[in-house]
mmCIF file of N, CA and C in Angstrom:
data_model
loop_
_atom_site.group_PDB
_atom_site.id
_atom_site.type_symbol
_atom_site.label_atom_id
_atom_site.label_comp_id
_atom_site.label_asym_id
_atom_site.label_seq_id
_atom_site.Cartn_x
_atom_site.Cartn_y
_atom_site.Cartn_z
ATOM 1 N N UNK A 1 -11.117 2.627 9.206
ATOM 2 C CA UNK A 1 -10.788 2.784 7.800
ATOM 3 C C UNK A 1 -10.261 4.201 7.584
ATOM 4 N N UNK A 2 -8.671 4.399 7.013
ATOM 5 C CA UNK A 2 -8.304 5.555 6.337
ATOM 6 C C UNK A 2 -9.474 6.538 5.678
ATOM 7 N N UNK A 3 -9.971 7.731 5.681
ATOM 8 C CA UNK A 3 -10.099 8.724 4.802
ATOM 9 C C UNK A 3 -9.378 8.791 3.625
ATOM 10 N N UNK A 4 -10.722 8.453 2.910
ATOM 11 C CA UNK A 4 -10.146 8.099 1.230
ATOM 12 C C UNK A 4 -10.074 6.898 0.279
ATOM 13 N N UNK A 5 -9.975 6.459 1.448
ATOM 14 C CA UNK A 5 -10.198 4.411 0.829
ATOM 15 C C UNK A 5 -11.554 3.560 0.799
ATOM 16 N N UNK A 6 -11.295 3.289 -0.061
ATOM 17 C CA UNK A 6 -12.608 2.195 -0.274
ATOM 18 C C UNK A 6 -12.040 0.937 -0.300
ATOM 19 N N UNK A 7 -13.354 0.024 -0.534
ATOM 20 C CA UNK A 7 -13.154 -1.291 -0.338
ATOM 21 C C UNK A 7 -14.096 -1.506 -1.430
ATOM 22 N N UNK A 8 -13.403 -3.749 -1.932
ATOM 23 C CA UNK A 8 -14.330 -3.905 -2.629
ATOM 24 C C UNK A 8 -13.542 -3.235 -4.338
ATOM 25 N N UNK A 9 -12.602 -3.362 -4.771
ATOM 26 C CA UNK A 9 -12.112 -2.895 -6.000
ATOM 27 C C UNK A 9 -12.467 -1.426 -6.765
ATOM 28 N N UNK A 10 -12.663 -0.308 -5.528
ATOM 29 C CA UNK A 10 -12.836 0.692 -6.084
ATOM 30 C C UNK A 10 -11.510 1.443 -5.776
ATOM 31 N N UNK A 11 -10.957 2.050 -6.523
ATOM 32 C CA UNK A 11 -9.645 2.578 -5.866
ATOM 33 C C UNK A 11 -9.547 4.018 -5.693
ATOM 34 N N UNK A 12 -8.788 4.397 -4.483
ATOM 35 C CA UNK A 12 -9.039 5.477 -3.448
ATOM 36 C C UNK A 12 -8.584 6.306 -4.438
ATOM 37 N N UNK A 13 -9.337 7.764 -4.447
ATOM 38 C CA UNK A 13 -8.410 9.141 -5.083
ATOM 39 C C UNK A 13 -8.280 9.534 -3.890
ATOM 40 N N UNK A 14 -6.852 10.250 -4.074
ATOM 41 C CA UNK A 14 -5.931 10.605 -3.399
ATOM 42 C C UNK A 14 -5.654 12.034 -4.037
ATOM 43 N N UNK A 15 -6.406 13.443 -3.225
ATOM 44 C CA UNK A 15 -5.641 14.656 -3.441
ATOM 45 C C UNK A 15 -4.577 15.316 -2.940
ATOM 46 N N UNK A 16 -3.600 14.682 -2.206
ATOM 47 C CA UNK A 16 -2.904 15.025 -1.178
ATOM 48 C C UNK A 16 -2.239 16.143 -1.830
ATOM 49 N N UNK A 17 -2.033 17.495 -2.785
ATOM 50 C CA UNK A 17 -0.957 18.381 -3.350
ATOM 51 C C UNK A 17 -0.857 18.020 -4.744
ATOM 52 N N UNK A 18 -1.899 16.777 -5.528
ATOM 53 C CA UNK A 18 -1.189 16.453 -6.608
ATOM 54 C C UNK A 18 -2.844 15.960 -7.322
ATOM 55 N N UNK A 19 -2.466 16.181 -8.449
ATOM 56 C CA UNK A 19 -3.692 15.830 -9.660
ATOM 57 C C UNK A 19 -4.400 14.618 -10.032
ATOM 58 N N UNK A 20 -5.489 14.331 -9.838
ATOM 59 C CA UNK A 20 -6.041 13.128 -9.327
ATOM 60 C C UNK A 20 -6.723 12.911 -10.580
ATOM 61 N N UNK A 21 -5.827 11.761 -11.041
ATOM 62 C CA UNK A 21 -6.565 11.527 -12.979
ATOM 63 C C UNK A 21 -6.928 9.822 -12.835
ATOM 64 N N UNK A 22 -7.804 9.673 -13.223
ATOM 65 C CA UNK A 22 -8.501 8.479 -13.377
ATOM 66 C C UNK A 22 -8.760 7.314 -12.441
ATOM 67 N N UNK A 23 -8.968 8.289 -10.920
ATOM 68 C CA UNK A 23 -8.656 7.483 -9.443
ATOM 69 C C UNK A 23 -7.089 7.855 -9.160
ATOM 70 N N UNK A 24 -6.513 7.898 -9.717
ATOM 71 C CA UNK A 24 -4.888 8.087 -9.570
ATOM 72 C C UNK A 24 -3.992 9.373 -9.257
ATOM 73 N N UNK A 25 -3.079 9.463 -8.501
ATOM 74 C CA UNK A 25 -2.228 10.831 -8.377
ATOM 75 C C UNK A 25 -1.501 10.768 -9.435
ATOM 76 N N UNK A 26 -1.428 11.785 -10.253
ATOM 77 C CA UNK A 26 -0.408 12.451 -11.225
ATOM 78 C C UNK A 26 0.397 13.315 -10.672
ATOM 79 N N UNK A 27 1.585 12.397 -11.139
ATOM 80 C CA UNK A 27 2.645 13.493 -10.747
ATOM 81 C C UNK A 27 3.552 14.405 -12.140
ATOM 82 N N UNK A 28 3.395 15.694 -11.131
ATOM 83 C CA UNK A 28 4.341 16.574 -11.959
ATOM 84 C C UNK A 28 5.249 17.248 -11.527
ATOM 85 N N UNK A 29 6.072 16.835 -10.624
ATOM 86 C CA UNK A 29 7.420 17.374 -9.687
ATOM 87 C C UNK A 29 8.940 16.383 -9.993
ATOM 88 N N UNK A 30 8.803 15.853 -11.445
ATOM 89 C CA UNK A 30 9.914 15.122 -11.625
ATOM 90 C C UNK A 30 10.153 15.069 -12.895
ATOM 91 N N UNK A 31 11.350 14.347 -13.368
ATOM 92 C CA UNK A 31 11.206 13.937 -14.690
ATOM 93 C C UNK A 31 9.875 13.056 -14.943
ATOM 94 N N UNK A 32 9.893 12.747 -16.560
ATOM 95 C CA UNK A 32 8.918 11.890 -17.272
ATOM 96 C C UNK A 32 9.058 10.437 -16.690
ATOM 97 N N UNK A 33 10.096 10.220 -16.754
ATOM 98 C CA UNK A 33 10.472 8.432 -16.198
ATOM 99 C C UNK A 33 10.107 8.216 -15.026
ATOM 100 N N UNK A 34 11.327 9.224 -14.249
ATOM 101 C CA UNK A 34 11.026 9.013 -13.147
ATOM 102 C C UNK A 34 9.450 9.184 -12.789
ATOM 103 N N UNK A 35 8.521 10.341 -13.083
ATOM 104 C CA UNK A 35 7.100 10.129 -11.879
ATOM 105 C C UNK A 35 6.556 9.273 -12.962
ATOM 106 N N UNK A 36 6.625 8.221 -14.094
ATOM 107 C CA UNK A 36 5.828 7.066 -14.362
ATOM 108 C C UNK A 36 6.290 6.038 -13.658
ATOM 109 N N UNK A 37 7.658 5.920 -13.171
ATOM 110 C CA UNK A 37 7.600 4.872 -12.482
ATOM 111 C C UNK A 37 7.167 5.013 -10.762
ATOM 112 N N UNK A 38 6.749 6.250 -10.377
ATOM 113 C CA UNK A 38 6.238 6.560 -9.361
ATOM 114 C C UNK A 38 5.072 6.143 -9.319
ATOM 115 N N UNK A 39 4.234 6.738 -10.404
ATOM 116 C CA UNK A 39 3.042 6.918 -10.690
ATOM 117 C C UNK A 39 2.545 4.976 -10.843
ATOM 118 N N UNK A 40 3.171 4.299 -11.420
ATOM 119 C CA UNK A 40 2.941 2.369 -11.482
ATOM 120 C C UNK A 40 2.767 2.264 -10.031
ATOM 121 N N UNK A 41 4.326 3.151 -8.995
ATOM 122 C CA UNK A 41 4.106 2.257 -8.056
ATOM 123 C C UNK A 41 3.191 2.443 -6.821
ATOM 124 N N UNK A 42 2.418 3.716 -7.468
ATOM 125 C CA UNK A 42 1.477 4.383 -6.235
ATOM 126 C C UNK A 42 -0.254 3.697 -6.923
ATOM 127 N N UNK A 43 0.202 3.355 -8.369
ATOM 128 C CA UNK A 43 -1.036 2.238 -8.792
ATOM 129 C C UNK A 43 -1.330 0.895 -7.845
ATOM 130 N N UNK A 44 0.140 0.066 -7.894
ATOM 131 C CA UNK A 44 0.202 -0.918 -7.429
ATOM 132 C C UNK A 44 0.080 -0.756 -5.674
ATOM 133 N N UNK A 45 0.187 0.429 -5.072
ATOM 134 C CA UNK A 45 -0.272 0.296 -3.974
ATOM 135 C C UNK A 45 -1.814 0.533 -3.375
ATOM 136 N N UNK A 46 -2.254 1.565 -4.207
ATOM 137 C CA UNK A 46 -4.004 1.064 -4.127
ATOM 138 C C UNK A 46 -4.245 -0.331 -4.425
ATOM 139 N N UNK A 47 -4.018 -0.462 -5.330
ATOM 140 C CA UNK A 47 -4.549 -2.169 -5.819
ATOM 141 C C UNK A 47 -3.861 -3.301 -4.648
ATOM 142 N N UNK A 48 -2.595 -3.169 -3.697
ATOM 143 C CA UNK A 48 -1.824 -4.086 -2.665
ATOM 144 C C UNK A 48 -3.405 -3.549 -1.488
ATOM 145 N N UNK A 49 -3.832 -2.533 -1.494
ATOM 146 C CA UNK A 49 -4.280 -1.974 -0.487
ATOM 147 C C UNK A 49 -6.085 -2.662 -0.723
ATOM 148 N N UNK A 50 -6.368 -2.162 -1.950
ATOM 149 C CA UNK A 50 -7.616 -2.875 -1.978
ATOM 150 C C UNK A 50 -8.102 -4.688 -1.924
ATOM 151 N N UNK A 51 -6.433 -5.474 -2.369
ATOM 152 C CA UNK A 51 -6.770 -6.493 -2.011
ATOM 153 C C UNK A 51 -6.634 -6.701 -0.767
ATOM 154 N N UNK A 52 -5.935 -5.873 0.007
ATOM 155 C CA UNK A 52 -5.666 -6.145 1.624
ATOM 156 C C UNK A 52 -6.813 -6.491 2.155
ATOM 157 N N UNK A 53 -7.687 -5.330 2.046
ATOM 158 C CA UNK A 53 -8.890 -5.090 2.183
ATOM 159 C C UNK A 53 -9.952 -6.233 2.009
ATOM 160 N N UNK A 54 -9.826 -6.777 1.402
ATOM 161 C CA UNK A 54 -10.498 -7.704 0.767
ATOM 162 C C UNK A 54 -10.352 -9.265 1.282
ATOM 163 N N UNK A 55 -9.141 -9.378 1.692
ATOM 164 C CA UNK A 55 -8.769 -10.456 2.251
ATOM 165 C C UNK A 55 -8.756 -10.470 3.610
ATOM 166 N N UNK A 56 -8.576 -9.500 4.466
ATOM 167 C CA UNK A 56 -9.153 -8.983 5.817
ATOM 168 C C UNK A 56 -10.575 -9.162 5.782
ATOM 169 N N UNK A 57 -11.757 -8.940 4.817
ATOM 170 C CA UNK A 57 -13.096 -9.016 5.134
ATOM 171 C C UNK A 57 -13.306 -10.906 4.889
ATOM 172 N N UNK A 58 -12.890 -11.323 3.949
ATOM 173 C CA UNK A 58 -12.542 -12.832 3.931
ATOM 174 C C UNK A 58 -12.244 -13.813 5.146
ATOM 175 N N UNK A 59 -11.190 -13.250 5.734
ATOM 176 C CA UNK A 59 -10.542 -13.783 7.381
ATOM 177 C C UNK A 59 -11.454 -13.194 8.368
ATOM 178 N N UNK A 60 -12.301 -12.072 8.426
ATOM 179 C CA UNK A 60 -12.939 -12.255 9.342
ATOM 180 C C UNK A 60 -13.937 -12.535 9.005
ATOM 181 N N UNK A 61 -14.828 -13.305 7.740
ATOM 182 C CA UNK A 61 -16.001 -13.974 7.635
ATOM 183 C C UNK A 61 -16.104 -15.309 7.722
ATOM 184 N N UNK A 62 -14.448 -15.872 7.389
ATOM 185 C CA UNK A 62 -14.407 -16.999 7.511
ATOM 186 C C UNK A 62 -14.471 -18.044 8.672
ATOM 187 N N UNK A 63 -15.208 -19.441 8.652
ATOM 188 C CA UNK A 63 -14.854 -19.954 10.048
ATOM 189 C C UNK A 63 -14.208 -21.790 10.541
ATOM 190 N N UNK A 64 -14.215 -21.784 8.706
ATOM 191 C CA UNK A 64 -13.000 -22.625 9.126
ATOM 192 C C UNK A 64 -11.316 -22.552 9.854
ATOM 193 N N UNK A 65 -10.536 -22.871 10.210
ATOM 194 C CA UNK A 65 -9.398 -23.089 11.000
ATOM 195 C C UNK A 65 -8.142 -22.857 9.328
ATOM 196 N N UNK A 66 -8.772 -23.744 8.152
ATOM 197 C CA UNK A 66 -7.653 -24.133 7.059
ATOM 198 C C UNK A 66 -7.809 -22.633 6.409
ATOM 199 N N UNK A 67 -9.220 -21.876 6.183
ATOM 200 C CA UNK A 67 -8.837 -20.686 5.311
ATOM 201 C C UNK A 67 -8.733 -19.407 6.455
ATOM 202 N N UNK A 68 -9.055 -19.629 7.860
ATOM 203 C CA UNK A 68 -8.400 -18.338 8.328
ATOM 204 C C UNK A 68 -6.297 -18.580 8.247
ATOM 205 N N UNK A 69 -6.339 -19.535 8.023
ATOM 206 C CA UNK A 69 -4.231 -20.227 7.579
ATOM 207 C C UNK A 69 -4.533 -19.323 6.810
ATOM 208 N N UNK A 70 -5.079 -19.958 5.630
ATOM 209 C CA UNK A 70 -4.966 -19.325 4.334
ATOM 210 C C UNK A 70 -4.881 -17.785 4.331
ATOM 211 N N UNK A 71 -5.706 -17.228 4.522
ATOM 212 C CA UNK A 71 -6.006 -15.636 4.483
ATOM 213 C C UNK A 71 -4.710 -15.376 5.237
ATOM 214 N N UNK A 72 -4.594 -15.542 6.699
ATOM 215 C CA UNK A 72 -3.579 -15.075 7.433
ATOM 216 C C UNK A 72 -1.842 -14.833 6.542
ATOM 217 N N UNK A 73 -2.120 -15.871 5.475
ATOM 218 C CA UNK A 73 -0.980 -15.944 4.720
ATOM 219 C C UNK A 73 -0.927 -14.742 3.689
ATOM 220 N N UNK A 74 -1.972 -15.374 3.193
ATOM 221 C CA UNK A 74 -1.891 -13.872 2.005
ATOM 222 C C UNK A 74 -2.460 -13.146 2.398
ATOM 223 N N UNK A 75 -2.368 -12.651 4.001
ATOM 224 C CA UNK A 75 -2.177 -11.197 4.476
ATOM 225 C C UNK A 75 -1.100 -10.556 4.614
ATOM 226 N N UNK A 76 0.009 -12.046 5.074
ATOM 227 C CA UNK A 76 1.403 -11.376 5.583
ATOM 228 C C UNK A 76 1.995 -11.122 3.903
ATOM 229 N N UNK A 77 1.253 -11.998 3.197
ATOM 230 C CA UNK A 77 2.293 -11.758 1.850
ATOM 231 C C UNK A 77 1.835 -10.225 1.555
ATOM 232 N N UNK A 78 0.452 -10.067 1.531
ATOM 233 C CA UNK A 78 0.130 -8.072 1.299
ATOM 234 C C UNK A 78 1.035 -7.336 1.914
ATOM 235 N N UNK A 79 1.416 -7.337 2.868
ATOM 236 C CA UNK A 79 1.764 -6.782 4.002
ATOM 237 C C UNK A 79 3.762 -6.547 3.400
ATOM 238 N N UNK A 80 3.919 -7.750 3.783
ATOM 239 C CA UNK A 80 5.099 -7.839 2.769
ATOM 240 C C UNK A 80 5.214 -7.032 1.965
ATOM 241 N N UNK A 81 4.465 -6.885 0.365
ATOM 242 C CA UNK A 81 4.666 -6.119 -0.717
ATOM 243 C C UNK A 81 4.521 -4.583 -0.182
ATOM 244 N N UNK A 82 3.500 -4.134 0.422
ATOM 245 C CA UNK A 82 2.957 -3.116 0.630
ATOM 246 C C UNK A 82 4.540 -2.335 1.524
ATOM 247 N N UNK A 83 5.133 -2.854 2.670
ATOM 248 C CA UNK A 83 6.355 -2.811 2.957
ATOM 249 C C UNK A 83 7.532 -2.380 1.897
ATOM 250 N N UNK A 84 7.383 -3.030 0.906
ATOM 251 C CA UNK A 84 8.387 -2.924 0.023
ATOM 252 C C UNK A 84 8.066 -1.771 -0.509
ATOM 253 N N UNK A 85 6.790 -1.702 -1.181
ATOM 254 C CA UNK A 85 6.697 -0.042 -2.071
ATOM 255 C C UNK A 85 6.763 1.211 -0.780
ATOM 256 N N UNK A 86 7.162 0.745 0.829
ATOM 257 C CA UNK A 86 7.260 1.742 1.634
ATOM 258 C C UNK A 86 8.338 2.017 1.449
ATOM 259 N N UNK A 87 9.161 1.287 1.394
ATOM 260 C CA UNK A 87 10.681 1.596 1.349
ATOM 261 C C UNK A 87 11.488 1.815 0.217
ATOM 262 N N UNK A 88 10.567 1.615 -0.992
ATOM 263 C CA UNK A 88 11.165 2.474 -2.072
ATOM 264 C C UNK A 88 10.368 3.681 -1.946
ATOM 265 N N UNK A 89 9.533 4.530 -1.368
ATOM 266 C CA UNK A 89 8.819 5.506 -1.408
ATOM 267 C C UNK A 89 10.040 6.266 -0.396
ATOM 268 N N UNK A 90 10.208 5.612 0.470
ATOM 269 C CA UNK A 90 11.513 6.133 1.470
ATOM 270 C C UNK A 90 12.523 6.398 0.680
ATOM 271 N N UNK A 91 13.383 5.587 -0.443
ATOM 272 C CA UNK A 91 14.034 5.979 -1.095
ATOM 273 C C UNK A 91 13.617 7.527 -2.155
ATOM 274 N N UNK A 92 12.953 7.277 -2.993
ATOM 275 C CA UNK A 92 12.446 8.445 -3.442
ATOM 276 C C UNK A 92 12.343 9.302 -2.996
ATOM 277 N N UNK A 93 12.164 9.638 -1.463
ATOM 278 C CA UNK A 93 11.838 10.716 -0.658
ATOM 279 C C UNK A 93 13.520 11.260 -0.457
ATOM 280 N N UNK A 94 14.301 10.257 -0.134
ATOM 281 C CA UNK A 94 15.877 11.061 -0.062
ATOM 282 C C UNK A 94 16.470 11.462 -1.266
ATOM 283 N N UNK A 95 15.503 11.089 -2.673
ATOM 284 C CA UNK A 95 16.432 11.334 -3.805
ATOM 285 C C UNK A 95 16.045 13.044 -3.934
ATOM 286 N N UNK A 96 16.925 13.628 -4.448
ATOM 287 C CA UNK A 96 17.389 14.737 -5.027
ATOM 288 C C UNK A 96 16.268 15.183 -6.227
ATOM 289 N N UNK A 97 15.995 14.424 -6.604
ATOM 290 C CA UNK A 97 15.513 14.255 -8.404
ATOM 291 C C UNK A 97 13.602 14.516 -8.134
ATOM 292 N N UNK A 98 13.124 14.203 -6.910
ATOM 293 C CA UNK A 98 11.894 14.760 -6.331
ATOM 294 C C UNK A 98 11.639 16.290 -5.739
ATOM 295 N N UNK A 99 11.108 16.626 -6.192
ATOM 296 C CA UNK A 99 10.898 18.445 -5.446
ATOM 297 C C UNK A 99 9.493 17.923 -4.922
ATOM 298 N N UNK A 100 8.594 17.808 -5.030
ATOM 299 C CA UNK A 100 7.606 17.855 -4.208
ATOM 300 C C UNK A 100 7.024 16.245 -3.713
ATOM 301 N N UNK A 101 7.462 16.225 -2.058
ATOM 302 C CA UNK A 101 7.544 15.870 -1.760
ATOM 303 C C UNK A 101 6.211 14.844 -0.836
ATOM 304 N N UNK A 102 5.636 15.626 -1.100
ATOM 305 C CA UNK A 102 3.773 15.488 -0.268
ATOM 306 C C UNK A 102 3.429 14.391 -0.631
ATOM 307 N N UNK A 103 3.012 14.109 -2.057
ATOM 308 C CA UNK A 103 2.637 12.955 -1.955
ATOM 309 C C UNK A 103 3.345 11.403 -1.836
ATOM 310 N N UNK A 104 4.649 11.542 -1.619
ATOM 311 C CA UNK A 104 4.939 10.515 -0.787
ATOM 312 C C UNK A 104 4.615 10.175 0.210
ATOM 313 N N UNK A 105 4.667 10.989 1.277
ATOM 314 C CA UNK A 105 4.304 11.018 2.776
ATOM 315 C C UNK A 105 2.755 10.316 2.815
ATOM 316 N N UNK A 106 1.777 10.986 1.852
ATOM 317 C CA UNK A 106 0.997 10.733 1.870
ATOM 318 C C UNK A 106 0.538 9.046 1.335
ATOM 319 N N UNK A 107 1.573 8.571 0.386
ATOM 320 C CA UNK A 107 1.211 7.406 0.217
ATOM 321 C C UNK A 107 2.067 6.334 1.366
ATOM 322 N N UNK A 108 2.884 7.245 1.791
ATOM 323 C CA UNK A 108 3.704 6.243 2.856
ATOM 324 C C UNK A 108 2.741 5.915 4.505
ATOM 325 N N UNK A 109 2.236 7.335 4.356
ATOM 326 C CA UNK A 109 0.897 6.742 5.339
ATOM 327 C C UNK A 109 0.071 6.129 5.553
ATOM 328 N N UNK A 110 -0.771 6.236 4.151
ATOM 329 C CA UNK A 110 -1.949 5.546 3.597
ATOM 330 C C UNK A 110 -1.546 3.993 4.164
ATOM 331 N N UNK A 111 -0.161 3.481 3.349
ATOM 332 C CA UNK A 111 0.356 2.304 3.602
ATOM 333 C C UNK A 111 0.179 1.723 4.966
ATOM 334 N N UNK A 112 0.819 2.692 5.717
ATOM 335 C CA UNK A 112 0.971 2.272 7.187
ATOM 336 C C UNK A 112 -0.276 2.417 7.803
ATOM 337 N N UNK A 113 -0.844 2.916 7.352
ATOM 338 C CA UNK A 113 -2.417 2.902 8.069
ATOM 339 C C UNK A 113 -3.436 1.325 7.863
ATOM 340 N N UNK A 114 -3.181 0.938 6.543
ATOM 341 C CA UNK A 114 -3.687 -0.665 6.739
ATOM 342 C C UNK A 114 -3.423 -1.621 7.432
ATOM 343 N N UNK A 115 -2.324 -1.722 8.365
ATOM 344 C CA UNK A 115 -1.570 -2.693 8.898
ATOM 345 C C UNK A 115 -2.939 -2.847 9.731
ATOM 346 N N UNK A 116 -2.799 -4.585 9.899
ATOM 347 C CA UNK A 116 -4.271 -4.567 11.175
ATOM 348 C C UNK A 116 -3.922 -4.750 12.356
ATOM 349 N N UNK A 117 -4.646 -4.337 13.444
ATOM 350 C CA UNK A 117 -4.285 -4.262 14.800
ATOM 351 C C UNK A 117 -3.595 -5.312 15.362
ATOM 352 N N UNK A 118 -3.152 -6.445 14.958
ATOM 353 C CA UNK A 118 -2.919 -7.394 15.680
ATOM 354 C C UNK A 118 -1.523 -7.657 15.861
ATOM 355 N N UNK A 119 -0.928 -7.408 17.037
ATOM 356 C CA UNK A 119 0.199 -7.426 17.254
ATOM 357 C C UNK A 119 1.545 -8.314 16.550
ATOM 358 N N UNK A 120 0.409 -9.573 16.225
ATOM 359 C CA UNK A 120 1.716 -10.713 15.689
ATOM 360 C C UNK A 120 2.298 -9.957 14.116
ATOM 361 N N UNK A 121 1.568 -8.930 13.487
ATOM 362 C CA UNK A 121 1.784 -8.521 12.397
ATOM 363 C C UNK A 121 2.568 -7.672 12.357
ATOM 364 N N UNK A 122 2.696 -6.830 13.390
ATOM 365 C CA UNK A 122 3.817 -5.972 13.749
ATOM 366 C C UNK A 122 5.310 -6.436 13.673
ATOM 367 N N UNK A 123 5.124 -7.425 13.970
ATOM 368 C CA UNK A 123 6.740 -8.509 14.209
ATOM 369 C C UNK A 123 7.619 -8.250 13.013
ATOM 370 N N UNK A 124 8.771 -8.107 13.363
ATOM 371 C CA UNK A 124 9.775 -8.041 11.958
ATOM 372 C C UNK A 124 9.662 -9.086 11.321
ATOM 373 N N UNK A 125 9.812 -8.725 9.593
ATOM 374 C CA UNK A 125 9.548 -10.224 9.496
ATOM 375 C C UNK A 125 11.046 -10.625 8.745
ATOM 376 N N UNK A 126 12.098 -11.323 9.433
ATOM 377 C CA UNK A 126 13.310 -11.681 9.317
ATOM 378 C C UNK A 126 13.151 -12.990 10.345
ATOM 379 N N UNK A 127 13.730 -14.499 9.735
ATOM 380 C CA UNK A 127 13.379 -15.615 10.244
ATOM 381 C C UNK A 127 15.750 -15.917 10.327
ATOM 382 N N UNK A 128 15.359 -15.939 11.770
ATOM 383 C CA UNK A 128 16.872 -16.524 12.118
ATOM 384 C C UNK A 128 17.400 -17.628 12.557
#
């Protein structure tokens, strides 16, 4: 488990360089718009992260065959989303319009640090 994260619907504060208001990083290295829509999407990644969490302790308690399917699914779908707010965090990181830059990195890690060990998850996920 990451340093910093919990499990179980408590959501991680995160001091990485930046102001930690109500469980949450506040940002103040941008415009108004821009770090609220930062600020939603670094919400929505604790919350992608705590259900991860959650559904990983599910799949490995479970011992039927139909809900480890299940879980396995709406793991790849977490996994999925969590992907996506990586790569708009990647975007943000090349924009111009960000000066401080830290706590991206830091949430782009966090991200990549949930992935679970298991190789099939690693796989690109593009179906040809």
């Amino acid at each position: 488990m990451a340093s910093g994260r919990k499990l179980h619907g408590i959501y991680c504060a995160l001091a990485f360089g930046c102001l930690v208001l109500n469980g949450l990083p506040r940002l103040s290295f941008c415009g108004a718009f821009f770090a609220g829509e930062i600020d939603k999407t670094f919400k929505r990644i604790t919350e992608g992260i705590v259900e991860f969490d959650d559904i990983m302790e599910k799949l490995k308690a479970s011992t039927a065959q139909n809900l480890k399917e299940k879980y396995e699914a709406d793991l790849k779908r977490e996994i999925k989303k969590l992907q996506r707010f990586r790569d708009q965090i990647k975007t943000w990181y090349a924009s111009s319009e960000v000066k401080d830059k830290a706590p991206l990195v830091d949430q782009r890690k966090l991200i990549e640090s949930v992935r679970p060990t298991s190789p099939a998850y690693f796989a690109p996920v593009c179906s040809r």
